[in-house]
GROMACS .gro file of C-alpha atoms in nm:
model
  396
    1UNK     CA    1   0.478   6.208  -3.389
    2UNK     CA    2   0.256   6.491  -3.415
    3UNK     CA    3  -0.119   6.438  -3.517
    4UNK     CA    4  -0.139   6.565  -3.923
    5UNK     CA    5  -0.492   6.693  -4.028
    6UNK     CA    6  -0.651   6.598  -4.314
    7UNK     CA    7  -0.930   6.831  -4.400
    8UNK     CA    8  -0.956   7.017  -4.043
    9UNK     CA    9  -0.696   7.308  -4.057
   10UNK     CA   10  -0.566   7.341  -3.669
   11UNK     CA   11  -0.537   7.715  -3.634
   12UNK     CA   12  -0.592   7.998  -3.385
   13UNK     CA   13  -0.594   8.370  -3.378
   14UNK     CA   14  -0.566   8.624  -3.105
   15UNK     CA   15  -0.838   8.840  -3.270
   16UNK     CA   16  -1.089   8.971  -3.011
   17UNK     CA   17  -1.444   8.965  -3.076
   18UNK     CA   18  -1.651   9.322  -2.981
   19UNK     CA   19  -1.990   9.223  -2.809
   20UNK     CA   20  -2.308   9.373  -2.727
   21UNK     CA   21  -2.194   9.659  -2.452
   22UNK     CA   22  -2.331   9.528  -2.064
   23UNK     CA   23  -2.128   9.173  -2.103
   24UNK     CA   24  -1.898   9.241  -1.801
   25UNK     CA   25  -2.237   9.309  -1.582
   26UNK     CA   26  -2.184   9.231  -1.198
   27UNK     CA   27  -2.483   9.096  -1.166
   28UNK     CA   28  -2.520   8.752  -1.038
   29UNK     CA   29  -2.799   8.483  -1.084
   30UNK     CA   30  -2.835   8.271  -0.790
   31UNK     CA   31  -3.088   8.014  -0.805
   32UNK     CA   32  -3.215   7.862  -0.494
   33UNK     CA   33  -3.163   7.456  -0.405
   34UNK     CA   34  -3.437   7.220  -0.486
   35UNK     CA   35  -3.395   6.913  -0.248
   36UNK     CA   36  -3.634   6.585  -0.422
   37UNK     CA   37  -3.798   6.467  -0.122
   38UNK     CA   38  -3.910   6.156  -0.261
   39UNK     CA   39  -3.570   6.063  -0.362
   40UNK     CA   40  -3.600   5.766  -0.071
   41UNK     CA   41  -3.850   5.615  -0.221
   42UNK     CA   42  -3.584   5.453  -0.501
   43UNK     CA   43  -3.308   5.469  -0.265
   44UNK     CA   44  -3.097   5.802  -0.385
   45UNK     CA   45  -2.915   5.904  -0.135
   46UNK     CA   46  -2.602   6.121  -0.141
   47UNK     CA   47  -2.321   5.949   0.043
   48UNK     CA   48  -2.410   6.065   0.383
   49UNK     CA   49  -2.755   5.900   0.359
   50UNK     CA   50  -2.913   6.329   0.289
   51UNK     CA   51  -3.156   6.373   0.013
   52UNK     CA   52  -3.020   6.462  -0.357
   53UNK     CA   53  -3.079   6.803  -0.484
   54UNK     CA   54  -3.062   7.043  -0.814
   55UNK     CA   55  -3.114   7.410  -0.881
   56UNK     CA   56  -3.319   7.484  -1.187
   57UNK     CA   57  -3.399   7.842  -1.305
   58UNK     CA   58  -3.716   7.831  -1.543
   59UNK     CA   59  -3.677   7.904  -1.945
   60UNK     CA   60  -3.859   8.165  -2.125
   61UNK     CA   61  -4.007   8.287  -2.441
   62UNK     CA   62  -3.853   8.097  -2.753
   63UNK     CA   63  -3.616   7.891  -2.512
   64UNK     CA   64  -3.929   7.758  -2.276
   65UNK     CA   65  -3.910   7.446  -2.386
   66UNK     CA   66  -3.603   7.379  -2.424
   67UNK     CA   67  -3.384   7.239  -2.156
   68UNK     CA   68  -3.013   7.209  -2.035
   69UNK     CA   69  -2.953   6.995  -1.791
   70UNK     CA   70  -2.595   7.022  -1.580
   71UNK     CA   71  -2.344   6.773  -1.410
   72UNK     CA   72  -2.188   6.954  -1.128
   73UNK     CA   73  -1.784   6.847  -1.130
   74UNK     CA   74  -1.603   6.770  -0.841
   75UNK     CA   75  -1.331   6.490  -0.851
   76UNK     CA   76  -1.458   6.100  -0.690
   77UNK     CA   77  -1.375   5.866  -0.386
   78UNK     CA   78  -1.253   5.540  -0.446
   79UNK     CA   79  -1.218   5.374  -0.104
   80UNK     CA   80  -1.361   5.368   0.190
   81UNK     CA   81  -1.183   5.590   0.420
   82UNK     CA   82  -1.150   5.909   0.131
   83UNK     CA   83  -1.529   5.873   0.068
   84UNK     CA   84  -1.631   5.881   0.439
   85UNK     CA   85  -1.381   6.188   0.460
   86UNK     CA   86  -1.568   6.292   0.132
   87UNK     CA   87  -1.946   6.218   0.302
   88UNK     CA   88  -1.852   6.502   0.615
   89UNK     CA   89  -1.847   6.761   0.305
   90UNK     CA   90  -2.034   6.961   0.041
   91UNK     CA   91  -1.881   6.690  -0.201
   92UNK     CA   92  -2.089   6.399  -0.024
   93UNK     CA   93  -2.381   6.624   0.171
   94UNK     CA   94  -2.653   6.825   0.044
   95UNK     CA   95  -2.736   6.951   0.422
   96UNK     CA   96  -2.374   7.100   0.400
   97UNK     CA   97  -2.405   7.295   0.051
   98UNK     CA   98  -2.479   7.628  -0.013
   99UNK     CA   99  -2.840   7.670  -0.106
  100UNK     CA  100  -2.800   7.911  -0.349
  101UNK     CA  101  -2.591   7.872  -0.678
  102UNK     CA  102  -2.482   8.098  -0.889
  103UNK     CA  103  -2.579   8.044  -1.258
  104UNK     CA  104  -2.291   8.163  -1.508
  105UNK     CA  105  -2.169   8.092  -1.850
  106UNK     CA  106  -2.327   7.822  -2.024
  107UNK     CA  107  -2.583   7.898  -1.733
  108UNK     CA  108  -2.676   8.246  -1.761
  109UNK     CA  109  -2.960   8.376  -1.805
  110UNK     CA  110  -2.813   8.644  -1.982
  111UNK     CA  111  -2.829   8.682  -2.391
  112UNK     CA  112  -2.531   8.934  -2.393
  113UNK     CA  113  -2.299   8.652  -2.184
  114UNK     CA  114  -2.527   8.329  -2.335
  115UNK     CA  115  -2.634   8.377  -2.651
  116UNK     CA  116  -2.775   8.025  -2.736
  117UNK     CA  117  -2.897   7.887  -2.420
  118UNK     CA  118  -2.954   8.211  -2.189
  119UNK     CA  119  -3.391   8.127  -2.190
  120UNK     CA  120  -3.391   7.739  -2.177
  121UNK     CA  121  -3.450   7.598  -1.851
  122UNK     CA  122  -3.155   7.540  -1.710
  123UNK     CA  123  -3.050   7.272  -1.432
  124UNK     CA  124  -2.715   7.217  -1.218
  125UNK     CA  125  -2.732   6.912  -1.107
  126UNK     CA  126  -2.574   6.874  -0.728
  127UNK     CA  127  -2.279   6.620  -0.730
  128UNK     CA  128  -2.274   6.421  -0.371
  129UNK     CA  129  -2.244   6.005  -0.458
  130UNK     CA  130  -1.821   6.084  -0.523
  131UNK     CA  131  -1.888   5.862  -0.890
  132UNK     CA  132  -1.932   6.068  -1.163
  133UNK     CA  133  -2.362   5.999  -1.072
  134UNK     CA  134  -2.325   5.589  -1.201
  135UNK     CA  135  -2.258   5.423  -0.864
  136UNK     CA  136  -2.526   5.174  -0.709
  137UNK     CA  137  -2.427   4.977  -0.386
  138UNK     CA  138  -2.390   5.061  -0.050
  139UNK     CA  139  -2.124   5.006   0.243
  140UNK     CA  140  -2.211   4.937   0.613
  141UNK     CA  141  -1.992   4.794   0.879
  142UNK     CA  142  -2.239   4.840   1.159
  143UNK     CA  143  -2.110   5.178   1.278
  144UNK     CA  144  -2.044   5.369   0.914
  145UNK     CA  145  -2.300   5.429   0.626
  146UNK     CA  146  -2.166   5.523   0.282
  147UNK     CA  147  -2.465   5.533  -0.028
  148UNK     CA  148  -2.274   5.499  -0.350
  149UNK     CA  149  -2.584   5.582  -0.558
  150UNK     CA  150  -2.486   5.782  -0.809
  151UNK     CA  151  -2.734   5.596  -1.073
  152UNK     CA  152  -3.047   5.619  -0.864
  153UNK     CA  153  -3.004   5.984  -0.826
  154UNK     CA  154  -2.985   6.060  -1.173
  155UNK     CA  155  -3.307   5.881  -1.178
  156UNK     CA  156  -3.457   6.081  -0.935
  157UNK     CA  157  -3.350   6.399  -1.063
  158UNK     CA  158  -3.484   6.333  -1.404
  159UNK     CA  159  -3.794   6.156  -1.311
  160UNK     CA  160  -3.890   6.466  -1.097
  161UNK     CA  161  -3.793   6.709  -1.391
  162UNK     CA  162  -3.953   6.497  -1.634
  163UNK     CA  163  -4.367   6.654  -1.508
  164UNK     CA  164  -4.202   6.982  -1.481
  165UNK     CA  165  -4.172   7.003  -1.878
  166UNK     CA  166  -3.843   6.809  -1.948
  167UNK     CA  167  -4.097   6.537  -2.037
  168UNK     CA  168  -4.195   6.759  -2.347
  169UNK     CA  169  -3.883   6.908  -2.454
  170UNK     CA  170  -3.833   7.044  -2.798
  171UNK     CA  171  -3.445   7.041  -2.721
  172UNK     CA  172  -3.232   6.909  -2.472
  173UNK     CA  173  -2.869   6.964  -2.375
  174UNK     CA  174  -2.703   6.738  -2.167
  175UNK     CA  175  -2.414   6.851  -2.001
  176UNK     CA  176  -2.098   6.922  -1.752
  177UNK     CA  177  -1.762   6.965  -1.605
  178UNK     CA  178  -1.463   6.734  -1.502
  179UNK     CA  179  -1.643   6.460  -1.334
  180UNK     CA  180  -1.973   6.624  -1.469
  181UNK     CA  181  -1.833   6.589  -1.791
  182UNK     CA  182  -1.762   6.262  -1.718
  183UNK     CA  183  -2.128   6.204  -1.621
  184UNK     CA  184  -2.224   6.332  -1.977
  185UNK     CA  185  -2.055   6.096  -2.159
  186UNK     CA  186  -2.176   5.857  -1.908
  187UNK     CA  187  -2.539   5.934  -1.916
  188UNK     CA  188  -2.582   6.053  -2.268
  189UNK     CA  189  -2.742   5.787  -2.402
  190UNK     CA  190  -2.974   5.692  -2.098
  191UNK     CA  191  -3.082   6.076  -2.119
  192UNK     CA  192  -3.190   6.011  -2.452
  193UNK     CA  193  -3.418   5.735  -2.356
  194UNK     CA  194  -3.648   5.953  -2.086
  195UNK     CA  195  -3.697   6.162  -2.398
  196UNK     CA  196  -3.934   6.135  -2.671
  197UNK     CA  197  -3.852   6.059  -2.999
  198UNK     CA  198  -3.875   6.377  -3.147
  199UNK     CA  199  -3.672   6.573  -2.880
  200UNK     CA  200  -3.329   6.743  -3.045
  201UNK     CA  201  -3.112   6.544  -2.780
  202UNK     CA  202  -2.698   6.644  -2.769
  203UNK     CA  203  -2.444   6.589  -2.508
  204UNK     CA  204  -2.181   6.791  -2.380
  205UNK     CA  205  -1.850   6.701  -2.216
  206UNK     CA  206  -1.628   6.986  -2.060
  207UNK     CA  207  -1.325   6.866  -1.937
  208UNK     CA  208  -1.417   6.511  -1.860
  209UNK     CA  209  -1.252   6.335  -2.156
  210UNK     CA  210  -1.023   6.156  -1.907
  211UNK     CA  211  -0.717   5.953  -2.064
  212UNK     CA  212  -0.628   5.592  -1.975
  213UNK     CA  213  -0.274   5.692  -2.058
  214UNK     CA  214   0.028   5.599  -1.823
  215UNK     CA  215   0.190   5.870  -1.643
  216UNK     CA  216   0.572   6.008  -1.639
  217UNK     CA  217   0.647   5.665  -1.467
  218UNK     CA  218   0.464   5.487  -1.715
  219UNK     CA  219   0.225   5.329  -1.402
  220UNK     CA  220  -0.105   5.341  -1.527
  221UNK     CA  221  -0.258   5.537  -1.218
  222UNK     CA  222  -0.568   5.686  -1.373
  223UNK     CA  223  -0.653   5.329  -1.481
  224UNK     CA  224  -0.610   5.143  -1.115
  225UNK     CA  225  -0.742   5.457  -0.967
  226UNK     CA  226  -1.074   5.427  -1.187
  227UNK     CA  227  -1.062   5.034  -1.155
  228UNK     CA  228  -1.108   5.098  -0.756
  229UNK     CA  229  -1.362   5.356  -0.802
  230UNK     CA  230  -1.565   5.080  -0.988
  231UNK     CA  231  -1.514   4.833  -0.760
  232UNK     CA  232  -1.643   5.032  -0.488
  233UNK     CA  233  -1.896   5.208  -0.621
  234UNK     CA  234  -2.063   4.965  -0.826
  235UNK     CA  235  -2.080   5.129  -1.119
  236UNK     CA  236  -1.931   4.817  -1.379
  237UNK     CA  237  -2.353   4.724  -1.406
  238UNK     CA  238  -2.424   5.060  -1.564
  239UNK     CA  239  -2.176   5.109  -1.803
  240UNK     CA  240  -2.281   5.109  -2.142
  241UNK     CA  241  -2.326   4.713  -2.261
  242UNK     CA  242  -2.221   4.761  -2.571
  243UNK     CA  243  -1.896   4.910  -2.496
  244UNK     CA  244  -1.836   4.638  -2.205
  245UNK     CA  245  -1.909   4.340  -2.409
  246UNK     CA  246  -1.666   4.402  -2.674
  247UNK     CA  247  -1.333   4.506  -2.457
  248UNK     CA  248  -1.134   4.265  -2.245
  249UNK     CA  249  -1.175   4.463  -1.922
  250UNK     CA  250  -1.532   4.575  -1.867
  251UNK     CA  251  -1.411   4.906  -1.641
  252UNK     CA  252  -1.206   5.041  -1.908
  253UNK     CA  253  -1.569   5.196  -2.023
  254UNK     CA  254  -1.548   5.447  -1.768
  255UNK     CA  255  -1.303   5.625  -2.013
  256UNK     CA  256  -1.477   5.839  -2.266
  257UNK     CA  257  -1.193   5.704  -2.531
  258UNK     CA  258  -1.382   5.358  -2.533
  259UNK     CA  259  -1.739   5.461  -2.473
  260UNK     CA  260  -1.683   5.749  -2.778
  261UNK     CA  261  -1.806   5.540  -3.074
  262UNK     CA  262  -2.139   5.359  -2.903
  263UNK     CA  263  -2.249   5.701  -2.780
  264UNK     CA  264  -2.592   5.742  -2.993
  265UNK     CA  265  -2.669   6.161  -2.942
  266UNK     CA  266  -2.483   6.388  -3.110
  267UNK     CA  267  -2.185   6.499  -2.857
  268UNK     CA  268  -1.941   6.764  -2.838
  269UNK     CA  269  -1.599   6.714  -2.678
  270UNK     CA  270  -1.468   6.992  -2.520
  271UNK     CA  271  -1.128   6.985  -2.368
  272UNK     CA  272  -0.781   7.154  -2.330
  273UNK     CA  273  -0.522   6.907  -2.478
  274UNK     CA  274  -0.322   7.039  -2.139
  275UNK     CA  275  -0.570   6.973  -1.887
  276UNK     CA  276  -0.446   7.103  -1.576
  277UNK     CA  277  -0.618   6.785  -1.388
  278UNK     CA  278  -0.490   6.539  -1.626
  279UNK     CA  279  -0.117   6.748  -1.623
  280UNK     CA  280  -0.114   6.717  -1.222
  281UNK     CA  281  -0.307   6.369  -1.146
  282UNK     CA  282  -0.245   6.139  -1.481
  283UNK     CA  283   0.047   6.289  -1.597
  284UNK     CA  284   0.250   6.361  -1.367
  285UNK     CA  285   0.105   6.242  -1.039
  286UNK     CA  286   0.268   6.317  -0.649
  287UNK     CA  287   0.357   5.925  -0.687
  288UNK     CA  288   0.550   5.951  -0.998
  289UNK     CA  289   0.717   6.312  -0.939
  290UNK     CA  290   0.823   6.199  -0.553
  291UNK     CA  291   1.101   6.456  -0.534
  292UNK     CA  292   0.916   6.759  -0.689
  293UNK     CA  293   1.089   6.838  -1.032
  294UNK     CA  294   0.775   6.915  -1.161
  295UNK     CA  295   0.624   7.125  -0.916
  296UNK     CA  296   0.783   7.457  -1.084
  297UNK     CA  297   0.627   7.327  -1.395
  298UNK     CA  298   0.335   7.275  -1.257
  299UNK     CA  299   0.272   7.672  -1.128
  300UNK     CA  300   0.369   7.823  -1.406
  301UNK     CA  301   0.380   7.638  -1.747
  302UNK     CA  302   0.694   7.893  -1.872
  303UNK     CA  303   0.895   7.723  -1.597
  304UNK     CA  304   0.881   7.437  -1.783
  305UNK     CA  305   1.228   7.269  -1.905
  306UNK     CA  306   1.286   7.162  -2.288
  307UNK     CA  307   1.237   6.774  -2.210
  308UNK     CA  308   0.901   6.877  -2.001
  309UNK     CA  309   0.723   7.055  -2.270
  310UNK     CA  310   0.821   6.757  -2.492
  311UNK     CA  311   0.650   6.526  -2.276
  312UNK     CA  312   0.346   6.790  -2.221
  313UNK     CA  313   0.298   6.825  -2.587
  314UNK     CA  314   0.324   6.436  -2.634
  315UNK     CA  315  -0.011   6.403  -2.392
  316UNK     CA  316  -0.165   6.665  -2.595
  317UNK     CA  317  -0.087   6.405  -2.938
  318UNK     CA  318  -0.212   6.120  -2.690
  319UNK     CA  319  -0.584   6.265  -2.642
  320UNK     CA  320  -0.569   6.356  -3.055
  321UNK     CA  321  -0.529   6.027  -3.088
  322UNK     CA  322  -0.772   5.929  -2.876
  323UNK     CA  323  -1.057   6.171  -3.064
  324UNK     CA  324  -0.922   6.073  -3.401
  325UNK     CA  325  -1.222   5.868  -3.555
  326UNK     CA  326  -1.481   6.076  -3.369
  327UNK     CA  327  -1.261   6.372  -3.469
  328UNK     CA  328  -1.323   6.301  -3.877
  329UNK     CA  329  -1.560   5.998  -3.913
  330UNK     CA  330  -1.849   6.198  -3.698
  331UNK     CA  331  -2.068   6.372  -3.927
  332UNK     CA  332  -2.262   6.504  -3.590
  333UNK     CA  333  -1.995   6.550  -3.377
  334UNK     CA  334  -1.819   6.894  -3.234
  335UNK     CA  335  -1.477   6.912  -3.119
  336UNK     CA  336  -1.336   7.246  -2.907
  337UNK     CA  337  -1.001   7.131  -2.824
  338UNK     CA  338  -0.764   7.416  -2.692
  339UNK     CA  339  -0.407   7.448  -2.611
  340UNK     CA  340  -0.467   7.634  -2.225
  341UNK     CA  341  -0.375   7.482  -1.905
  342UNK     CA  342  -0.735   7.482  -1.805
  343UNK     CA  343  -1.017   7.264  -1.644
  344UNK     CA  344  -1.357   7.303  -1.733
  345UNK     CA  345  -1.463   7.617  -1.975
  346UNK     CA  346  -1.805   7.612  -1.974
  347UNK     CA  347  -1.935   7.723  -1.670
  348UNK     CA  348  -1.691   8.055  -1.591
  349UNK     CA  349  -1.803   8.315  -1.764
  350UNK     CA  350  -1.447   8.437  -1.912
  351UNK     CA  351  -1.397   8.146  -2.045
  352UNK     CA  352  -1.766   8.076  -2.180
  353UNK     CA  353  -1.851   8.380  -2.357
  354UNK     CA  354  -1.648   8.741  -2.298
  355UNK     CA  355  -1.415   9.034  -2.454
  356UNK     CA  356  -1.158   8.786  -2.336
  357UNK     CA  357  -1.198   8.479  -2.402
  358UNK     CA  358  -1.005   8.224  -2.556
  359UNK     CA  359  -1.095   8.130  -2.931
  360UNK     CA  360  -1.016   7.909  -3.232
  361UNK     CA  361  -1.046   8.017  -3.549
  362UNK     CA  362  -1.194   8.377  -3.449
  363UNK     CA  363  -1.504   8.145  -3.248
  364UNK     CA  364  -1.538   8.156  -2.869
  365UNK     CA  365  -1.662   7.823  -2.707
  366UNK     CA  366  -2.031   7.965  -2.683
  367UNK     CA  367  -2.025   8.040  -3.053
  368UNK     CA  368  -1.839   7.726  -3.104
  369UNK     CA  369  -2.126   7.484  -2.871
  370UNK     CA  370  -2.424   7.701  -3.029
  371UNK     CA  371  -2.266   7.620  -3.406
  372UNK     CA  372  -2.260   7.308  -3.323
  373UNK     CA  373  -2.565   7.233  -3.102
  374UNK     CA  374  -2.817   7.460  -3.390
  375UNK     CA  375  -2.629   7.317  -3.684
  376UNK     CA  376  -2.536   7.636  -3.819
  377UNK     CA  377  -2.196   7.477  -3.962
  378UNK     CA  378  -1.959   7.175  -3.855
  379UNK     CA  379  -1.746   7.300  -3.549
  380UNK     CA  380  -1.445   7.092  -3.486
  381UNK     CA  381  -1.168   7.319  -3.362
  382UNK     CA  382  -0.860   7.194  -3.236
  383UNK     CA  383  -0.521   7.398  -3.153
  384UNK     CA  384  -0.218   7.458  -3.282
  385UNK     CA  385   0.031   7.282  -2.942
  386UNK     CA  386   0.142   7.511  -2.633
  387UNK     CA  387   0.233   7.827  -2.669
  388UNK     CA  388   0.139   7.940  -2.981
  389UNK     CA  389  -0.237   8.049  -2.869
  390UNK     CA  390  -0.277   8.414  -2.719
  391UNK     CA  391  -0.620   8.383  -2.629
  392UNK     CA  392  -0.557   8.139  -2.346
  393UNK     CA  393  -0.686   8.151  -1.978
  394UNK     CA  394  -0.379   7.949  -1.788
  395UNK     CA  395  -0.608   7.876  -1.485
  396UNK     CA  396  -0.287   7.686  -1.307
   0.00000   0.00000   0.00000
């Protein structure tokens, strides 16, 4: 049954926005790696046993002490033999990233492409533990290594950043996308407490409002794939206690849709109600689709049949469901809920802030997030279901 609103009117327009002239610049910002040398010291290691890392680029003027802080995405490892694959790449090694990173969308330094956030110090934070940055243990059979330590180098990023002015923030953004956004809703409230009291501390999640919902087969295979990436990683310790005490399975809690209500910080959820991840991994998996009926569906989302859209647009009702309470009960909340088949809007420019990009009631997601983050008015958008939006980026 479709989701009814109460006092938030689901709409969208295809009216296009005119912007300062010089948005579509070519110019790049790459910002050079910073590797924290004393990482060791706490035992933050990436999985190949190489030293954690971030890329900051330093605020300015009204924004200089502000800060925005990052969570690079990248999908996890949940056993031993994908996460040792995982360790022998730029997923589980800093020596084998790229030292420079390019800084766009919610990330640019721009005010013509970043309106609210272009001179705050900004921070990506390097993803390389494979656990969403919660994992602590370790695995060693005598000839492999594997760090799962995830936790400890969060710690070490922030307790580095903290004498470099994070420590005296006026405002702070946490943020990121897929299993950075994950890490948001993860972290938010442990980011809160390096802060001090009279920091403006919000949390961001792009993308990484996961479902535990069953797929097309109606095997739960998010849910055992989480429950091994848990196990493994040891990440059931720092899970929020409040959420595990009170459910019967203590790793549910790495799903946002039971951590939601005993996240302090005011939080935006940001998320297509199609996820293209969530469409091709808890939807419709390889292991439930094993003789490919979807995989037309899956390239192109108007080579969908009748009976496929119906079960597409019952997902969508499944995460409005999920956001419900948070959705109308949350006087701080901010909501930016789309219709695209898309994965993570925040960083990509064309999606962040452009001529182009998609909208909800006449707002981009930059002008939606700065609404929101400044308090300028409540922003809780969500769309009207597949296909009525024009604005759309189908990233599939």
């Amino acid at each position: 049954m479709e989701l009814q609103a109460v006092t938030i009117v689901f709409i969208v327009t295809g009216l296009l926005i005119t912007y300062a002239a010089g948005i579509m610049s070519d110019d790049r910002l790459l910002v050079n790696m910073t590797i924290i040398r004393n990482a060791g010291a706490i035992g933050a290691y990436c999985l190949d046993g190489s030293l954690p890392a971030y890329h900051i680029h330093t605020g300015f003027g009204a924004g200089a002490n502000n800060w925005l802080l990052q969570f690079e995405g990248g999908g996890w490892c949940n056993d031993i033999e994908t996460c040792a694959d995982r360790a022998q790449t730029r997923r589980g090694s800093t020596r084998l990233m790229n030292k420079l990173e390019t800084f766009s969308g919610i990330l640019s330094n721009n005010a013509s492409l970043n309106p609210d956030f272009y001179n705050w110090n900004r921070v990506k934070l390097r993803y390389c533990d494979g656990g969403s940055f919660a994992g602590d243990s370790e695995f060693d059979n005598g000839t492999l290594v594997l760090y799962f330590r995830g936790q400890r180098i969060w710690q070490a990023i922030i307790e580095d950043l903290l004498p470099k002015g994070l420590g005296l923030a006026n405002k702070a953004l946490l943020s990121g996308c897929s299993a950075g956004g994950l890490a948001s809703y993860l972290h938010c409230n442990n980011f809160s407490s390096y802060l001090p009291d009279t920091t403006a501390v919000k949390c961001l999640g792009d993308a990484g409002f996961f479902l535990d919902s069953p797929d097309i087969s109606m095997a739960h295979t998010q849910r055992t794939f989480f429950q091994h990436l848990v196990t493994l990683q040891g990440i059931e310790k720092n899970l929020d206690e409040n959420c595990t005490s009170s459910i019967s399975d203590p790793k549910q809690c790495i799903f946002p849709q039971y951590l939601l209500k005993y996240i302090s910080p005011p939080l935006f959820i940001l998320n297509s109600a199609y996820d293209v991840y969530q469409f091709h991994h808890i939807l419709v998996p390889p292991s439930a689709d094993p003789h490919g009926h979807w995989n037309r569906c899956k390239l192109n989302p108007k080579a969908c049949l009748p009976d496929q859209i119906r079960l597409l647009h019952d997902f969508r009702v499944e995460m409005l469901t999920a956001v419900r309470s948070f959705l109308y009960n949350s006087s701080t909340g901010g909501v930016f809920i789309n219709s695209c088949f898309a994965h993570c809007q925040s960083e990509s420019q064309d999606t962040w802030f452009a001529l182009d990009s998609p909208q909800l009631s006449n707002e981009t997601i930059a002008e939606s997030v700065g609404d929101w983050y400044f308090s300028r008015m409540v922003s809780k958008k969500v769309d009207c279901r597949y296909p009525c939006d024009t604005t759309c980026h189908n990233l599939i």
